[in-house]
């Protein structure tokens, strides 16, 4: 895989909201700098994602210096959100985890988010990712933590595997839904120059000078069926993944990564498979 390299980088400042595609990003122990440090919660403190609210795909978040946000959405005025002071925290339920987070201080922020979604929603910030949320101990090493990502610091996908999946979709019952773009899978790093599904056999790799370990394949959910430009849902890719990419009861695409050191990755960096 002498030509394997980093094709693109994706940072999602607010979980489930449209992301950014910078040319470089700093790698922190819990993920890319600025990635998924904010999340929306409902009135019961549960995280709100595109699983429940596909309209989140239509909102965008620009990351500002210092970690604040500039939010935008169709029909909504842009809104600047500073990082709140960690004087008060609220409990957040994200899957099986309970995490303390800091709510945005201006009630206008919560009103903006609620108006866009049509439900009661609050925007909260993960102030201390080094301590707030450990990785699932079944797959973690001592001290490893994660942001508001689904479960692991980074998600890697490859262009070759997407091409292979789109070929399967083209041969299936919902061929008219393909080909699908990579944003359906909301990765952090996209690699090109590898054979299709080569990532299934990796256990340790480096992007440029930054090493990572592969924790586990990524099980996919209904979010992948959501058109990220229209918020409309279809049947693919879950239909084809169910036929061709089922592992331990999960429909898998991509690999979850945990950084082994800090560093900076850049588009064009070589990918080296270490194990």
One Martini backbone bead per residue (centre of mass of N, CA, C, O) as a GRO file, in nm:
protein
  275
    1UNK     BB    1   0.061   0.061   0.024
    2UNK     BB    2   0.232   0.311  -0.100
    3UNK     BB    3  -0.038   0.513  -0.166
    4UNK     BB    4  -0.133   0.553   0.108
    5UNK     BB    5  -0.365   0.814   0.223
    6UNK     BB    6  -0.488   1.114   0.325
    7UNK     BB    7  -0.785   1.251   0.201
    8UNK     BB    8  -0.954   1.331   0.474
    9UNK     BB    9  -1.103   1.566   0.709
   10UNK     BB   10  -1.331   1.544   1.007
   11UNK     BB   11  -1.523   1.789   1.187
   12UNK     BB   12  -1.762   1.781   1.474
   13UNK     BB   13  -1.856   2.005   1.697
   14UNK     BB   14  -2.149   1.885   1.668
   15UNK     BB   15  -2.332   1.641   1.728
   16UNK     BB   16  -2.500   1.565   1.415
   17UNK     BB   17  -2.368   1.792   1.271
   18UNK     BB   18  -2.230   1.952   1.046
   19UNK     BB   19  -1.915   1.956   0.913
   20UNK     BB   20  -1.568   1.970   0.867
   21UNK     BB   21  -1.271   2.023   0.619
   22UNK     BB   22  -0.975   2.017   0.701
   23UNK     BB   23  -0.626   1.996   0.630
   24UNK     BB   24  -0.593   1.995   0.948
   25UNK     BB   25  -0.520   1.818   1.271
   26UNK     BB   26  -0.541   1.771   1.600
   27UNK     BB   27  -0.434   1.515   1.821
   28UNK     BB   28  -0.611   1.377   2.077
   29UNK     BB   29  -0.687   1.134   2.301
   30UNK     BB   30  -1.023   1.195   2.232
   31UNK     BB   31  -0.944   1.338   1.952
   32UNK     BB   32  -1.016   1.577   1.760
   33UNK     BB   33  -0.995   1.894   1.761
   34UNK     BB   34  -1.336   1.985   1.828
   35UNK     BB   35  -1.469   1.706   1.841
   36UNK     BB   36  -1.758   1.655   1.993
   37UNK     BB   37  -1.797   1.885   2.242
   38UNK     BB   38  -2.093   1.898   2.143
   39UNK     BB   39  -2.447   1.875   2.252
   40UNK     BB   40  -2.770   1.756   2.239
   41UNK     BB   41  -3.055   1.780   2.460
   42UNK     BB   42  -3.315   1.688   2.626
   43UNK     BB   43  -3.535   1.720   2.893
   44UNK     BB   44  -3.394   1.432   3.005
   45UNK     BB   45  -3.071   1.430   2.905
   46UNK     BB   46  -3.071   1.321   2.622
   47UNK     BB   47  -2.927   1.253   2.345
   48UNK     BB   48  -2.932   1.419   2.027
   49UNK     BB   49  -2.979   1.277   1.708
   50UNK     BB   50  -3.035   1.151   1.391
   51UNK     BB   51  -3.204   0.919   1.489
   52UNK     BB   52  -3.438   1.127   1.586
   53UNK     BB   53  -3.305   1.398   1.416
   54UNK     BB   54  -3.246   1.458   1.089
   55UNK     BB   55  -3.234   1.782   1.092
   56UNK     BB   56  -2.938   1.809   1.188
   57UNK     BB   57  -2.809   1.798   0.898
   58UNK     BB   58  -2.891   2.112   0.834
   59UNK     BB   59  -2.691   2.189   1.035
   60UNK     BB   60  -2.426   2.416   1.140
   61UNK     BB   61  -2.067   2.422   1.256
   62UNK     BB   62  -1.846   2.659   1.359
   63UNK     BB   63  -1.519   2.686   1.462
   64UNK     BB   64  -1.384   2.873   1.714
   65UNK     BB   65  -1.178   3.035   1.886
   66UNK     BB   66  -1.165   2.843   2.191
   67UNK     BB   67  -1.448   2.655   2.110
   68UNK     BB   68  -1.656   2.792   1.976
   69UNK     BB   69  -1.960   2.894   1.795
   70UNK     BB   70  -2.129   2.882   1.466
   71UNK     BB   71  -2.460   2.883   1.391
   72UNK     BB   72  -2.662   2.711   1.133
   73UNK     BB   73  -2.982   2.738   0.946
   74UNK     BB   74  -3.257   2.707   0.789
   75UNK     BB   75  -3.430   3.002   0.871
   76UNK     BB   76  -3.183   3.092   1.053
   77UNK     BB   77  -3.002   3.273   1.253
   78UNK     BB   78  -2.708   3.331   1.329
   79UNK     BB   79  -2.497   3.184   1.602
   80UNK     BB   80  -2.312   3.267   1.886
   81UNK     BB   81  -2.104   3.039   2.094
   82UNK     BB   82  -1.970   3.026   2.384
   83UNK     BB   83  -1.782   2.909   2.621
   84UNK     BB   84  -1.863   2.785   2.908
   85UNK     BB   85  -1.865   2.800   3.234
   86UNK     BB   86  -1.776   2.549   3.488
   87UNK     BB   87  -2.010   2.599   3.727
   88UNK     BB   88  -2.223   2.417   3.570
   89UNK     BB   89  -2.380   2.096   3.566
   90UNK     BB   90  -2.511   1.828   3.361
   91UNK     BB   91  -2.672   1.546   3.292
   92UNK     BB   92  -2.570   1.296   3.048
   93UNK     BB   93  -2.720   1.072   2.811
   94UNK     BB   94  -2.498   0.834   2.640
   95UNK     BB   95  -2.632   0.576   2.617
   96UNK     BB   96  -2.463   0.415   2.884
   97UNK     BB   97  -2.379   0.700   2.964
   98UNK     BB   98  -2.270   0.929   3.225
   99UNK     BB   99  -2.242   1.287   3.183
  100UNK     BB  100  -2.080   1.581   3.245
  101UNK     BB  101  -2.206   1.909   3.155
  102UNK     BB  102  -2.209   2.235   2.993
  103UNK     BB  103  -2.420   2.481   2.959
  104UNK     BB  104  -2.532   2.716   2.793
  105UNK     BB  105  -2.582   3.047   2.909
  106UNK     BB  106  -2.776   3.116   2.677
  107UNK     BB  107  -3.112   3.084   2.617
  108UNK     BB  108  -3.101   3.143   2.307
  109UNK     BB  109  -2.965   2.879   2.228
  110UNK     BB  110  -3.190   2.682   2.309
  111UNK     BB  111  -3.408   2.816   2.135
  112UNK     BB  112  -3.274   2.770   1.863
  113UNK     BB  113  -3.263   2.458   1.875
  114UNK     BB  114  -3.566   2.413   1.925
  115UNK     BB  115  -3.668   2.549   1.666
  116UNK     BB  116  -3.530   2.366   1.458
  117UNK     BB  117  -3.658   2.085   1.580
  118UNK     BB  118  -3.936   2.105   1.758
  119UNK     BB  119  -3.794   2.081   2.043
  120UNK     BB  120  -3.664   2.029   2.339
  121UNK     BB  121  -3.338   2.194   2.367
  122UNK     BB  122  -2.987   2.151   2.460
  123UNK     BB  123  -2.665   2.299   2.488
  124UNK     BB  124  -2.356   2.121   2.539
  125UNK     BB  125  -2.034   2.096   2.715
  126UNK     BB  126  -1.713   1.947   2.711
  127UNK     BB  127  -1.472   2.046   2.935
  128UNK     BB  128  -1.333   1.739   3.026
  129UNK     BB  129  -1.213   1.482   2.832
  130UNK     BB  130  -1.000   1.346   3.037
  131UNK     BB  131  -1.258   1.258   3.261
  132UNK     BB  132  -1.571   1.220   3.183
  133UNK     BB  133  -1.528   0.974   2.938
  134UNK     BB  134  -1.493   0.660   2.911
  135UNK     BB  135  -1.413   0.398   2.755
  136UNK     BB  136  -1.503   0.105   2.688
  137UNK     BB  137  -1.358  -0.145   2.876
  138UNK     BB  138  -1.355  -0.371   2.654
  139UNK     BB  139  -1.157  -0.153   2.461
  140UNK     BB  140  -0.975  -0.038   2.683
  141UNK     BB  141  -0.741   0.156   2.832
  142UNK     BB  142  -0.608   0.304   3.075
  143UNK     BB  143  -0.745   0.641   3.061
  144UNK     BB  144  -0.939   0.630   2.831
  145UNK     BB  145  -1.104   0.873   2.625
  146UNK     BB  146  -1.408   1.057   2.524
  147UNK     BB  147  -1.624   1.221   2.373
  148UNK     BB  148  -1.936   1.257   2.190
  149UNK     BB  149  -1.888   1.018   2.062
  150UNK     BB  150  -2.012   0.715   2.039
  151UNK     BB  151  -1.706   0.558   2.149
  152UNK     BB  152  -1.462   0.692   1.981
  153UNK     BB  153  -1.230   0.917   1.879
  154UNK     BB  154  -1.214   0.764   1.589
  155UNK     BB  155  -1.308   0.749   1.235
  156UNK     BB  156  -1.243   0.511   0.976
  157UNK     BB  157  -1.222   0.537   0.620
  158UNK     BB  158  -1.258   0.419   0.273
  159UNK     BB  159  -1.282   0.457  -0.064
  160UNK     BB  160  -1.280   0.157  -0.154
  161UNK     BB  161  -1.516   0.063   0.027
  162UNK     BB  162  -1.726   0.252  -0.092
  163UNK     BB  163  -1.709   0.145  -0.378
  164UNK     BB  164  -1.792  -0.144  -0.303
  165UNK     BB  165  -2.065  -0.072  -0.179
  166UNK     BB  166  -2.183   0.068  -0.432
  167UNK     BB  167  -2.179  -0.192  -0.599
  168UNK     BB  168  -2.381  -0.343  -0.423
  169UNK     BB  169  -2.612  -0.144  -0.453
  170UNK     BB  170  -2.632  -0.163  -0.771
  171UNK     BB  171  -2.723  -0.486  -0.731
  172UNK     BB  172  -2.977  -0.410  -0.584
  173UNK     BB  173  -3.302  -0.303  -0.481
  174UNK     BB  174  -3.162   0.014  -0.426
  175UNK     BB  175  -3.000   0.150  -0.669
  176UNK     BB  176  -3.130   0.446  -0.677
  177UNK     BB  177  -2.963   0.543  -0.407
  178UNK     BB  178  -2.716   0.542  -0.572
  179UNK     BB  179  -2.447   0.671  -0.488
  180UNK     BB  180  -2.276   0.716  -0.194
  181UNK     BB  181  -2.154   0.924   0.028
  182UNK     BB  182  -1.933   0.966   0.293
  183UNK     BB  183  -2.122   1.142   0.487
  184UNK     BB  184  -2.302   0.905   0.594
  185UNK     BB  185  -2.049   0.811   0.806
  186UNK     BB  186  -1.899   1.031   0.970
  187UNK     BB  187  -1.599   1.076   0.958
  188UNK     BB  188  -1.259   1.174   1.030
  189UNK     BB  189  -1.104   0.962   0.838
  190UNK     BB  190  -0.984   0.939   0.498
  191UNK     BB  191  -0.873   0.674   0.292
  192UNK     BB  192  -0.640   0.617   0.028
  193UNK     BB  193  -0.489   0.343  -0.155
  194UNK     BB  194  -0.663   0.090  -0.092
  195UNK     BB  195  -0.809  -0.185  -0.046
  196UNK     BB  196  -1.087  -0.332  -0.009
  197UNK     BB  197  -1.122  -0.399   0.333
  198UNK     BB  198  -0.832  -0.374   0.464
  199UNK     BB  199  -0.911  -0.262   0.756
  200UNK     BB  200  -0.992  -0.539   0.886
  201UNK     BB  201  -0.660  -0.613   0.934
  202UNK     BB  202  -0.615  -0.387   1.137
  203UNK     BB  203  -0.438  -0.278   1.458
  204UNK     BB  204  -0.204  -0.078   1.348
  205UNK     BB  205  -0.131   0.276   1.287
  206UNK     BB  206  -0.026   0.549   1.064
  207UNK     BB  207  -0.056   0.910   1.040
  208UNK     BB  208   0.214   0.981   0.966
  209UNK     BB  209   0.329   1.031   1.306
  210UNK     BB  210   0.051   0.906   1.404
  211UNK     BB  211  -0.059   0.675   1.627
  212UNK     BB  212  -0.280   0.383   1.615
  213UNK     BB  213  -0.553   0.200   1.733
  214UNK     BB  214  -0.765  -0.069   1.675
  215UNK     BB  215  -1.060  -0.147   1.832
  216UNK     BB  216  -1.311  -0.156   1.611
  217UNK     BB  217  -1.566  -0.199   1.440
  218UNK     BB  218  -1.831  -0.018   1.283
  219UNK     BB  219  -2.145   0.017   1.378
  220UNK     BB  220  -2.445   0.066   1.207
  221UNK     BB  221  -2.707   0.304   1.143
  222UNK     BB  222  -2.970   0.510   1.043
  223UNK     BB  223  -2.792   0.754   0.966
  224UNK     BB  224  -2.687   0.632   0.687
  225UNK     BB  225  -2.990   0.688   0.553
  226UNK     BB  226  -2.918   0.997   0.564
  227UNK     BB  227  -2.946   1.275   0.398
  228UNK     BB  228  -2.723   1.547   0.444
  229UNK     BB  229  -2.899   1.760   0.256
  230UNK     BB  230  -3.228   1.669   0.334
  231UNK     BB  231  -3.305   1.442   0.569
  232UNK     BB  232  -3.360   1.194   0.410
  233UNK     BB  233  -3.479   0.857   0.391
  234UNK     BB  234  -3.373   0.519   0.342
  235UNK     BB  235  -3.216   0.191   0.293
  236UNK     BB  236  -2.941   0.300   0.238
  237UNK     BB  237  -2.682   0.079   0.344
  238UNK     BB  238  -2.821  -0.143   0.526
  239UNK     BB  239  -2.911  -0.353   0.326
  240UNK     BB  240  -2.622  -0.429   0.217
  241UNK     BB  241  -2.482  -0.475   0.485
  242UNK     BB  242  -2.671  -0.708   0.573
  243UNK     BB  243  -2.565  -0.899   0.331
  244UNK     BB  244  -2.219  -0.829   0.349
  245UNK     BB  245  -2.165  -0.671   0.664
  246UNK     BB  246  -2.172  -0.899   0.901
  247UNK     BB  247  -2.082  -0.862   1.262
  248UNK     BB  248  -2.190  -0.971   1.544
  249UNK     BB  249  -2.480  -0.834   1.452
  250UNK     BB  250  -2.335  -0.617   1.278
  251UNK     BB  251  -2.315  -0.332   1.072
  252UNK     BB  252  -2.019  -0.272   0.883
  253UNK     BB  253  -1.820   0.047   0.869
  254UNK     BB  254  -1.526   0.078   0.959
  255UNK     BB  255  -1.291   0.221   1.207
  256UNK     BB  256  -1.190   0.236   1.533
  257UNK     BB  257  -0.993   0.485   1.702
  258UNK     BB  258  -0.684   0.519   1.903
  259UNK     BB  259  -0.467   0.716   2.028
  260UNK     BB  260  -0.102   0.701   2.112
  261UNK     BB  261  -0.071   1.011   2.036
  262UNK     BB  262   0.017   1.309   1.975
  263UNK     BB  263  -0.069   1.544   1.700
  264UNK     BB  264  -0.049   1.596   1.337
  265UNK     BB  265  -0.272   1.599   1.067
  266UNK     BB  266  -0.263   1.562   0.699
  267UNK     BB  267  -0.337   1.603   0.400
  268UNK     BB  268  -0.137   1.336   0.246
  269UNK     BB  269  -0.065   1.154   0.447
  270UNK     BB  270   0.067   0.871   0.527
  271UNK     BB  271  -0.011   0.527   0.540
  272UNK     BB  272   0.071   0.300   0.811
  273UNK     BB  273   0.101  -0.038   0.865
  274UNK     BB  274   0.201  -0.200   1.168
  275UNK     BB  275  -0.044  -0.454   1.213
   0.00000   0.00000   0.00000
